[in-house]
PDB file of C-alpha atoms in Angstrom:
ATOM      1  CA  UNK P   1     -11.834   7.105  11.675  1.00  0.00           C
ATOM      2  CA  UNK P   2     -12.371   6.490   8.000  1.00  0.00           C
ATOM      3  CA  UNK P   3     -12.500   2.641   7.252  1.00  0.00           C
ATOM      4  CA  UNK P   4     -13.009   0.245   4.431  1.00  0.00           C
ATOM      5  CA  UNK P   5     -14.837  -3.033   4.659  1.00  0.00           C
ATOM      6  CA  UNK P   6     -13.530  -5.613   2.137  1.00  0.00           C
ATOM      7  CA  UNK P   7     -15.100  -9.156   1.761  1.00  0.00           C
ATOM      8  CA  UNK P   8     -15.967 -11.126  -1.314  1.00  0.00           C
ATOM      9  CA  UNK P   9     -19.072 -12.697   0.333  1.00  0.00           C
ATOM     10  CA  UNK P  10     -22.047 -10.269   0.160  1.00  0.00           C
ATOM     11  CA  UNK P  11     -23.597 -11.347   3.459  1.00  0.00           C
ATOM     12  CA  UNK P  12     -20.306 -11.028   5.322  1.00  0.00           C
ATOM     13  CA  UNK P  13     -19.720  -7.711   3.688  1.00  0.00           C
ATOM     14  CA  UNK P  14     -23.280  -6.409   4.784  1.00  0.00           C
ATOM     15  CA  UNK P  15     -22.819  -7.729   8.336  1.00  0.00           C
ATOM     16  CA  UNK P  16     -19.421  -5.946   8.495  1.00  0.00           C
ATOM     17  CA  UNK P  17     -20.904  -2.675   7.367  1.00  0.00           C
ATOM     18  CA  UNK P  18     -23.779  -3.023   9.828  1.00  0.00           C
ATOM     19  CA  UNK P  19     -21.344  -3.506  12.783  1.00  0.00           C
ATOM     20  CA  UNK P  20     -19.155  -0.470  11.624  1.00  0.00           C
ATOM     21  CA  UNK P  21     -22.390   1.674  11.598  1.00  0.00           C
ATOM     22  CA  UNK P  22     -22.874   0.915  15.169  1.00  0.00           C
ATOM     23  CA  UNK P  23     -19.646   2.219  16.399  1.00  0.00           C
ATOM     24  CA  UNK P  24     -19.757   6.057  16.600  1.00  0.00           C
ATOM     25  CA  UNK P  25     -15.985   6.722  15.922  1.00  0.00           C
ATOM     26  CA  UNK P  26     -16.096   4.562  12.704  1.00  0.00           C
ATOM     27  CA  UNK P  27     -17.068   6.023   9.266  1.00  0.00           C
ATOM     28  CA  UNK P  28     -17.444   3.623   6.401  1.00  0.00           C
ATOM     29  CA  UNK P  29     -16.091   5.056   3.286  1.00  0.00           C
ATOM     30  CA  UNK P  30     -17.101   2.157   1.177  1.00  0.00           C
ATOM     31  CA  UNK P  31     -17.847  -1.749   1.183  1.00  0.00           C
ATOM     32  CA  UNK P  32     -15.707  -3.486  -1.325  1.00  0.00           C
ATOM     33  CA  UNK P  33     -16.227  -6.961  -2.592  1.00  0.00           C
ATOM     34  CA  UNK P  34     -12.595  -7.284  -3.822  1.00  0.00           C
ATOM     35  CA  UNK P  35      -9.139  -6.004  -2.918  1.00  0.00           C
ATOM     36  CA  UNK P  36      -8.846  -4.544  -6.473  1.00  0.00           C
ATOM     37  CA  UNK P  37     -11.966  -2.499  -5.815  1.00  0.00           C
ATOM     38  CA  UNK P  38     -10.512  -1.343  -2.360  1.00  0.00           C
ATOM     39  CA  UNK P  39      -7.243  -0.171  -4.130  1.00  0.00           C
ATOM     40  CA  UNK P  40      -9.190   1.991  -6.479  1.00  0.00           C
ATOM     41  CA  UNK P  41     -11.021   3.493  -3.494  1.00  0.00           C
ATOM     42  CA  UNK P  42      -7.836   4.012  -1.613  1.00  0.00           C
ATOM     43  CA  UNK P  43      -6.199   5.756  -4.590  1.00  0.00           C
ATOM     44  CA  UNK P  44      -8.895   8.545  -4.461  1.00  0.00           C
ATOM     45  CA  UNK P  45      -9.458   8.761  -0.782  1.00  0.00           C
ATOM     46  CA  UNK P  46      -7.096   7.782   2.133  1.00  0.00           C
ATOM     47  CA  UNK P  47      -8.542   5.783   4.819  1.00  0.00           C
ATOM     48  CA  UNK P  48      -7.312   5.130   8.254  1.00  0.00           C
ATOM     49  CA  UNK P  49      -8.103   1.353   8.733  1.00  0.00           C
ATOM     50  CA  UNK P  50      -9.469  -1.501   6.786  1.00  0.00           C
ATOM     51  CA  UNK P  51     -11.544  -4.568   7.800  1.00  0.00           C
ATOM     52  CA  UNK P  52     -10.386  -7.186   5.188  1.00  0.00           C
ATOM     53  CA  UNK P  53     -11.169 -10.790   4.616  1.00  0.00           C
ATOM     54  CA  UNK P  54      -8.094 -13.036   3.783  1.00  0.00           C
ATOM     55  CA  UNK P  55      -9.314 -15.745   1.512  1.00  0.00           C
ATOM     56  CA  UNK P  56     -10.620 -13.901  -1.510  1.00  0.00           C
ATOM     57  CA  UNK P  57     -10.283 -14.599  -5.354  1.00  0.00           C
ATOM     58  CA  UNK P  58      -7.823 -12.608  -7.657  1.00  0.00           C
ATOM     59  CA  UNK P  59      -6.051 -10.819  -4.860  1.00  0.00           C
ATOM     60  CA  UNK P  60      -6.365 -12.293  -1.454  1.00  0.00           C
ATOM     61  CA  UNK P  61      -6.458  -9.980   1.675  1.00  0.00           C
ATOM     62  CA  UNK P  62      -2.838 -10.819   2.972  1.00  0.00           C
ATOM     63  CA  UNK P  63      -1.237 -10.254  -0.400  1.00  0.00           C
ATOM     64  CA  UNK P  64      -3.246  -6.934  -0.741  1.00  0.00           C
ATOM     65  CA  UNK P  65      -1.879  -5.626   2.444  1.00  0.00           C
ATOM     66  CA  UNK P  66       1.610  -6.687   1.729  1.00  0.00           C
ATOM     67  CA  UNK P  67       1.323  -4.702  -1.638  1.00  0.00           C
ATOM     68  CA  UNK P  68       0.612  -1.364   0.096  1.00  0.00           C
ATOM     69  CA  UNK P  69       3.797   0.696   0.516  1.00  0.00           C
ATOM     70  CA  UNK P  70       2.337   2.422   3.621  1.00  0.00           C
ATOM     71  CA  UNK P  71      -0.735   0.222   4.758  1.00  0.00           C
ATOM     72  CA  UNK P  72      -3.480   1.663   7.013  1.00  0.00           C
ATOM     73  CA  UNK P  73      -4.441  -0.123  10.295  1.00  0.00           C
ATOM     74  CA  UNK P  74      -5.589  -3.702   9.478  1.00  0.00           C
ATOM     75  CA  UNK P  75      -8.112  -5.863  11.038  1.00  0.00           C
ATOM     76  CA  UNK P  76      -8.185  -9.371   9.293  1.00  0.00           C
ATOM     77  CA  UNK P  77     -11.617 -11.186   9.201  1.00  0.00           C
ATOM     78  CA  UNK P  78     -11.418 -14.808   8.092  1.00  0.00           C
ATOM     79  CA  UNK P  79     -12.940 -18.270   8.685  1.00  0.00           C
ATOM     80  CA  UNK P  80      -9.468 -19.837   8.618  1.00  0.00           C
ATOM     81  CA  UNK P  81      -7.533 -19.698  12.004  1.00  0.00           C
ATOM     82  CA  UNK P  82      -4.236 -20.752  10.471  1.00  0.00           C
ATOM     83  CA  UNK P  83      -3.763 -17.361   9.072  1.00  0.00           C
ATOM     84  CA  UNK P  84      -3.588 -15.720  12.581  1.00  0.00           C
ATOM     85  CA  UNK P  85       0.107 -15.938  12.955  1.00  0.00           C
ATOM     86  CA  UNK P  86       0.761 -14.536   9.432  1.00  0.00           C
ATOM     87  CA  UNK P  87      -1.639 -11.839  10.180  1.00  0.00           C
ATOM     88  CA  UNK P  88       0.280 -10.590  13.145  1.00  0.00           C
ATOM     89  CA  UNK P  89       3.516 -10.712  11.108  1.00  0.00           C
ATOM     90  CA  UNK P  90       2.214  -7.777   9.120  1.00  0.00           C
ATOM     91  CA  UNK P  91       1.387  -6.015  12.271  1.00  0.00           C
ATOM     92  CA  UNK P  92      -2.303  -6.419  12.009  1.00  0.00           C
ATOM     93  CA  UNK P  93      -4.168  -4.577  14.853  1.00  0.00           C
ATOM     94  CA  UNK P  94      -6.560  -7.587  15.407  1.00  0.00           C
ATOM     95  CA  UNK P  95      -7.940 -10.881  13.757  1.00  0.00           C
ATOM     96  CA  UNK P  96     -11.551 -11.695  13.878  1.00  0.00           C
ATOM     97  CA  UNK P  97     -12.332 -15.442  13.305  1.00  0.00           C
ATOM     98  CA  UNK P  98     -15.674 -15.937  11.465  1.00  0.00           C
ATOM     99  CA  UNK P  99     -18.418 -16.105  12.744  1.00  0.00           C
ATOM    100  CA  UNK P 100     -17.893 -13.191  14.974  1.00  0.00           C
ATOM    101  CA  UNK P 101     -20.415 -11.165  16.980  1.00  0.00           C
ATOM    102  CA  UNK P 102     -20.882  -7.428  17.557  1.00  0.00           C
ATOM    103  CA  UNK P 103     -18.982  -7.768  20.845  1.00  0.00           C
ATOM    104  CA  UNK P 104     -15.918  -9.135  19.266  1.00  0.00           C
ATOM    105  CA  UNK P 105     -16.147  -6.499  16.521  1.00  0.00           C
ATOM    106  CA  UNK P 106     -16.454  -3.672  19.088  1.00  0.00           C
ATOM    107  CA  UNK P 107     -13.279  -4.882  21.002  1.00  0.00           C
ATOM    108  CA  UNK P 108     -11.383  -4.897  17.661  1.00  0.00           C
ATOM    109  CA  UNK P 109     -12.688  -1.437  16.972  1.00  0.00           C
ATOM    110  CA  UNK P 110     -11.453  -0.081  20.374  1.00  0.00           C
ATOM    111  CA  UNK P 111      -7.992  -1.713  19.606  1.00  0.00           C
ATOM    112  CA  UNK P 112      -8.112   0.327  16.292  1.00  0.00           C
ATOM    113  CA  UNK P 113      -8.986   3.472  17.979  1.00  0.00           C
ATOM    114  CA  UNK P 114      -6.184   3.150  20.559  1.00  0.00           C
ATOM    115  CA  UNK P 115      -3.525   2.322  17.868  1.00  0.00           C
ATOM    116  CA  UNK P 116      -4.948   5.265  15.779  1.00  0.00           C
ATOM    117  CA  UNK P 117      -4.594   7.705  18.531  1.00  0.00           C
ATOM    118  CA  UNK P 118      -1.239   6.627  19.381  1.00  0.00           C
ATOM    119  CA  UNK P 119      -0.009   6.732  15.707  1.00  0.00           C
ATOM    120  CA  UNK P 120      -1.620  10.325  15.472  1.00  0.00           C
ATOM    121  CA  UNK P 121       0.253  11.540  18.517  1.00  0.00           C
ATOM    122  CA  UNK P 122       3.562  10.254  17.426  1.00  0.00           C
ATOM    123  CA  UNK P 123       3.361  10.822  13.651  1.00  0.00           C
ATOM    124  CA  UNK P 124       5.379  14.032  12.332  1.00  0.00           C
ATOM    125  CA  UNK P 125       3.493  16.816  10.865  1.00  0.00           C
ATOM    126  CA  UNK P 126       2.681  16.068   7.280  1.00  0.00           C
ATOM    127  CA  UNK P 127       4.647  18.071   4.528  1.00  0.00           C
ATOM    128  CA  UNK P 128       3.000  21.038   3.021  1.00  0.00           C
ATOM    129  CA  UNK P 129       3.832  19.900  -0.572  1.00  0.00           C
ATOM    130  CA  UNK P 130       5.141  16.847  -2.387  1.00  0.00           C
ATOM    131  CA  UNK P 131       8.825  17.733  -1.362  1.00  0.00           C
ATOM    132  CA  UNK P 132      11.549  15.482  -0.092  1.00  0.00           C
ATOM    133  CA  UNK P 133      14.954  16.592   1.093  1.00  0.00           C
ATOM    134  CA  UNK P 134      17.560  14.000   0.224  1.00  0.00           C
ATOM    135  CA  UNK P 135      20.983  13.872   1.533  1.00  0.00           C
ATOM    136  CA  UNK P 136      23.667  13.112  -1.242  1.00  0.00           C
ATOM    137  CA  UNK P 137      27.338  13.513  -1.206  1.00  0.00           C
ATOM    138  CA  UNK P 138      27.947  16.385   1.298  1.00  0.00           C
ATOM    139  CA  UNK P 139      24.732  18.277   0.692  1.00  0.00           C
ATOM    140  CA  UNK P 140      20.909  17.927   0.959  1.00  0.00           C
ATOM    141  CA  UNK P 141      18.901  18.770  -2.064  1.00  0.00           C
ATOM    142  CA  UNK P 142      15.185  19.250  -2.521  1.00  0.00           C
ATOM    143  CA  UNK P 143      13.328  16.873  -4.805  1.00  0.00           C
ATOM    144  CA  UNK P 144       9.735  17.025  -5.902  1.00  0.00           C
ATOM    145  CA  UNK P 145       8.015  13.578  -5.382  1.00  0.00           C
ATOM    146  CA  UNK P 146       6.041  13.940  -8.653  1.00  0.00           C
ATOM    147  CA  UNK P 147       9.217  14.244 -10.494  1.00  0.00           C
ATOM    148  CA  UNK P 148      10.666  10.971  -9.492  1.00  0.00           C
ATOM    149  CA  UNK P 149      10.283   8.379 -12.449  1.00  0.00           C
ATOM    150  CA  UNK P 150      11.580   5.379 -10.686  1.00  0.00           C
ATOM    151  CA  UNK P 151      13.901   4.442  -7.802  1.00  0.00           C
ATOM    152  CA  UNK P 152      16.715   1.781  -8.167  1.00  0.00           C
ATOM    153  CA  UNK P 153      18.273  -0.009  -5.147  1.00  0.00           C
ATOM    154  CA  UNK P 154      21.986  -0.700  -5.252  1.00  0.00           C
ATOM    155  CA  UNK P 155      23.105  -2.473  -1.913  1.00  0.00           C
ATOM    156  CA  UNK P 156      23.025   0.360   0.776  1.00  0.00           C
ATOM    157  CA  UNK P 157      22.395   3.049  -1.878  1.00  0.00           C
ATOM    158  CA  UNK P 158      19.568   4.328  -3.986  1.00  0.00           C
ATOM    159  CA  UNK P 159      19.429   5.740  -7.326  1.00  0.00           C
ATOM    160  CA  UNK P 160      16.610   8.331  -7.781  1.00  0.00           C
ATOM    161  CA  UNK P 161      15.883   8.752 -11.376  1.00  0.00           C
ATOM    162  CA  UNK P 162      14.438  12.397 -11.654  1.00  0.00           C
ATOM    163  CA  UNK P 163      12.505  13.623 -14.689  1.00  0.00           C
ATOM    164  CA  UNK P 164      14.014  17.145 -14.481  1.00  0.00           C
ATOM    165  CA  UNK P 165      17.712  15.876 -14.095  1.00  0.00           C
ATOM    166  CA  UNK P 166      19.849  14.099 -16.555  1.00  0.00           C
ATOM    167  CA  UNK P 167      21.793  12.069 -13.907  1.00  0.00           C
ATOM    168  CA  UNK P 168      20.118  10.114 -11.014  1.00  0.00           C
ATOM    169  CA  UNK P 169      20.528  11.258  -7.388  1.00  0.00           C
ATOM    170  CA  UNK P 170      22.446   8.786  -5.374  1.00  0.00           C
ATOM    171  CA  UNK P 171      21.613   8.667  -1.671  1.00  0.00           C
ATOM    172  CA  UNK P 172      22.672   6.615   1.219  1.00  0.00           C
ATOM    173  CA  UNK P 173      19.013   5.466   2.135  1.00  0.00           C
ATOM    174  CA  UNK P 174      17.021   2.146   2.478  1.00  0.00           C
ATOM    175  CA  UNK P 175      14.430   1.173   0.005  1.00  0.00           C
ATOM    176  CA  UNK P 176      11.997   0.588   2.853  1.00  0.00           C
ATOM    177  CA  UNK P 177      12.438   4.033   4.457  1.00  0.00           C
ATOM    178  CA  UNK P 178      11.775   5.859   1.066  1.00  0.00           C
ATOM    179  CA  UNK P 179       9.058   3.465   0.229  1.00  0.00           C
ATOM    180  CA  UNK P 180       7.246   4.561   3.434  1.00  0.00           C
ATOM    181  CA  UNK P 181       7.445   8.244   2.262  1.00  0.00           C
ATOM    182  CA  UNK P 182       6.300   7.802  -1.169  1.00  0.00           C
ATOM    183  CA  UNK P 183       2.391   7.873  -1.799  1.00  0.00           C
ATOM    184  CA  UNK P 184       0.922   4.374  -2.215  1.00  0.00           C
ATOM    185  CA  UNK P 185      -1.610   5.586  -4.644  1.00  0.00           C
ATOM    186  CA  UNK P 186       1.306   6.557  -7.041  1.00  0.00           C
ATOM    187  CA  UNK P 187       4.394   4.607  -6.381  1.00  0.00           C
ATOM    188  CA  UNK P 188       4.648   0.865  -6.271  1.00  0.00           C
ATOM    189  CA  UNK P 189       7.262  -1.593  -5.614  1.00  0.00           C
ATOM    190  CA  UNK P 190       7.505  -3.954  -8.548  1.00  0.00           C
ATOM    191  CA  UNK P 191      10.985  -5.692  -7.751  1.00  0.00           C
ATOM    192  CA  UNK P 192      13.113  -5.959  -4.760  1.00  0.00           C
ATOM    193  CA  UNK P 193      15.399  -3.437  -6.399  1.00  0.00           C
ATOM    194  CA  UNK P 194      12.771  -0.893  -8.091  1.00  0.00           C
ATOM    195  CA  UNK P 195      10.032   1.276  -7.032  1.00  0.00           C
ATOM    196  CA  UNK P 196       8.277   2.858  -9.966  1.00  0.00           C
ATOM    197  CA  UNK P 197       5.961   6.057 -10.290  1.00  0.00           C
ATOM    198  CA  UNK P 198       2.998   4.461 -11.805  1.00  0.00           C
ATOM    199  CA  UNK P 199       2.099   7.734 -13.666  1.00  0.00           C
ATOM    200  CA  UNK P 200       5.401   7.537 -15.561  1.00  0.00           C
ATOM    201  CA  UNK P 201       4.972   3.989 -17.187  1.00  0.00           C
ATOM    202  CA  UNK P 202       4.876   4.233 -20.845  1.00  0.00           C
ATOM    203  CA  UNK P 203       4.256   0.459 -21.486  1.00  0.00           C
ATOM    204  CA  UNK P 204       4.120  -2.929 -19.990  1.00  0.00           C
ATOM    205  CA  UNK P 205       5.286  -5.880 -21.968  1.00  0.00           C
ATOM    206  CA  UNK P 206       5.004  -9.330 -20.382  1.00  0.00           C
ATOM    207  CA  UNK P 207       7.090  -9.066 -17.161  1.00  0.00           C
ATOM    208  CA  UNK P 208       8.826  -5.689 -17.974  1.00  0.00           C
ATOM    209  CA  UNK P 209       7.709  -2.226 -17.275  1.00  0.00           C
ATOM    210  CA  UNK P 210       9.002   0.119 -20.038  1.00  0.00           C
ATOM    211  CA  UNK P 211       9.639   3.713 -18.898  1.00  0.00           C
ATOM    212  CA  UNK P 212      11.308   5.053 -22.083  1.00  0.00           C
ATOM    213  CA  UNK P 213      13.274   3.677 -25.068  1.00  0.00           C
ATOM    214  CA  UNK P 214      16.217   2.827 -23.037  1.00  0.00           C
ATOM    215  CA  UNK P 215      14.694   1.844 -19.671  1.00  0.00           C
ATOM    216  CA  UNK P 216      13.113  -1.592 -19.114  1.00  0.00           C
ATOM    217  CA  UNK P 217      12.439  -2.653 -15.497  1.00  0.00           C
ATOM    218  CA  UNK P 218      11.676  -6.364 -14.412  1.00  0.00           C
ATOM    219  CA  UNK P 219       8.576  -7.165 -12.430  1.00  0.00           C
ATOM    220  CA  UNK P 220       9.727  -9.660  -9.659  1.00  0.00           C
ATOM    221  CA  UNK P 221       7.659 -12.651  -8.762  1.00  0.00           C
ATOM    222  CA  UNK P 222       6.915 -11.498  -5.372  1.00  0.00           C
ATOM    223  CA  UNK P 223       5.376  -8.390  -6.736  1.00  0.00           C
ATOM    224  CA  UNK P 224       3.734  -9.676 -10.000  1.00  0.00           C
ATOM    225  CA  UNK P 225       0.377 -10.314  -8.508  1.00  0.00           C
ATOM    226  CA  UNK P 226      -0.278  -6.895  -6.814  1.00  0.00           C
ATOM    227  CA  UNK P 227       1.121  -5.079 -10.040  1.00  0.00           C
ATOM    228  CA  UNK P 228      -1.186  -7.032 -12.325  1.00  0.00           C
ATOM    229  CA  UNK P 229      -4.107  -6.351  -9.934  1.00  0.00           C
ATOM    230  CA  UNK P 230      -3.296  -2.618 -10.349  1.00  0.00           C
ATOM    231  CA  UNK P 231      -2.858  -2.973 -14.041  1.00  0.00           C
ATOM    232  CA  UNK P 232      -6.164  -4.735 -14.392  1.00  0.00           C
ATOM    233  CA  UNK P 233      -7.839  -1.541 -12.830  1.00  0.00           C
ATOM    234  CA  UNK P 234      -6.552   0.583 -15.576  1.00  0.00           C
ATOM    235  CA  UNK P 235      -7.188  -1.663 -18.573  1.00  0.00           C
ATOM    236  CA  UNK P 236     -10.164  -1.050 -21.030  1.00  0.00           C
TER     237      UNK P 236
END
């Protein structure tokens, strides 16, 4: 299993990396001192699981996990026990309370392995390209994921704004279901009613994302922190 270790404390991060090296079925992709760094790594290389501290500056571990459209398996590590309930609300595999020893870590790693194997067995075969088939009206049409500019939620329906089509595709589909199918490295939810293709953004002006001369999308308060964190990784 490919994993990331995320902790802003250097000694805690080093210990985490050491523990990961002692578990044969875990492969450390990178040790990250911030969630922002972790996001950059995940954009270029998918991982199966992350060990992430909760209480970190800039972007805390809980908000980071919530910002991921399709998060990997999660083990939270923290010195604050009050986060335990919230951790399990986001379907964390385990919760390690600092300071924890190698045996506690190994138990968490075994839970990860079991969950990973169960997920692998039940997961559908991945598509061989970036295609989605969307049911609209009385037909099912093929859409290239990379052609989607942004998605607009309308009650029980979605409007998919496609680069190669003058009119949006309207589908009876939930925002959550589509969000799970879109690659997290390219698409981000910026508002309860909008998902954007990050590669299609032309400009960001205060709390608005500008896609073209006529399209201005709001960034919602719940999504502002994670969007700004992504934006900071791209700024010069």
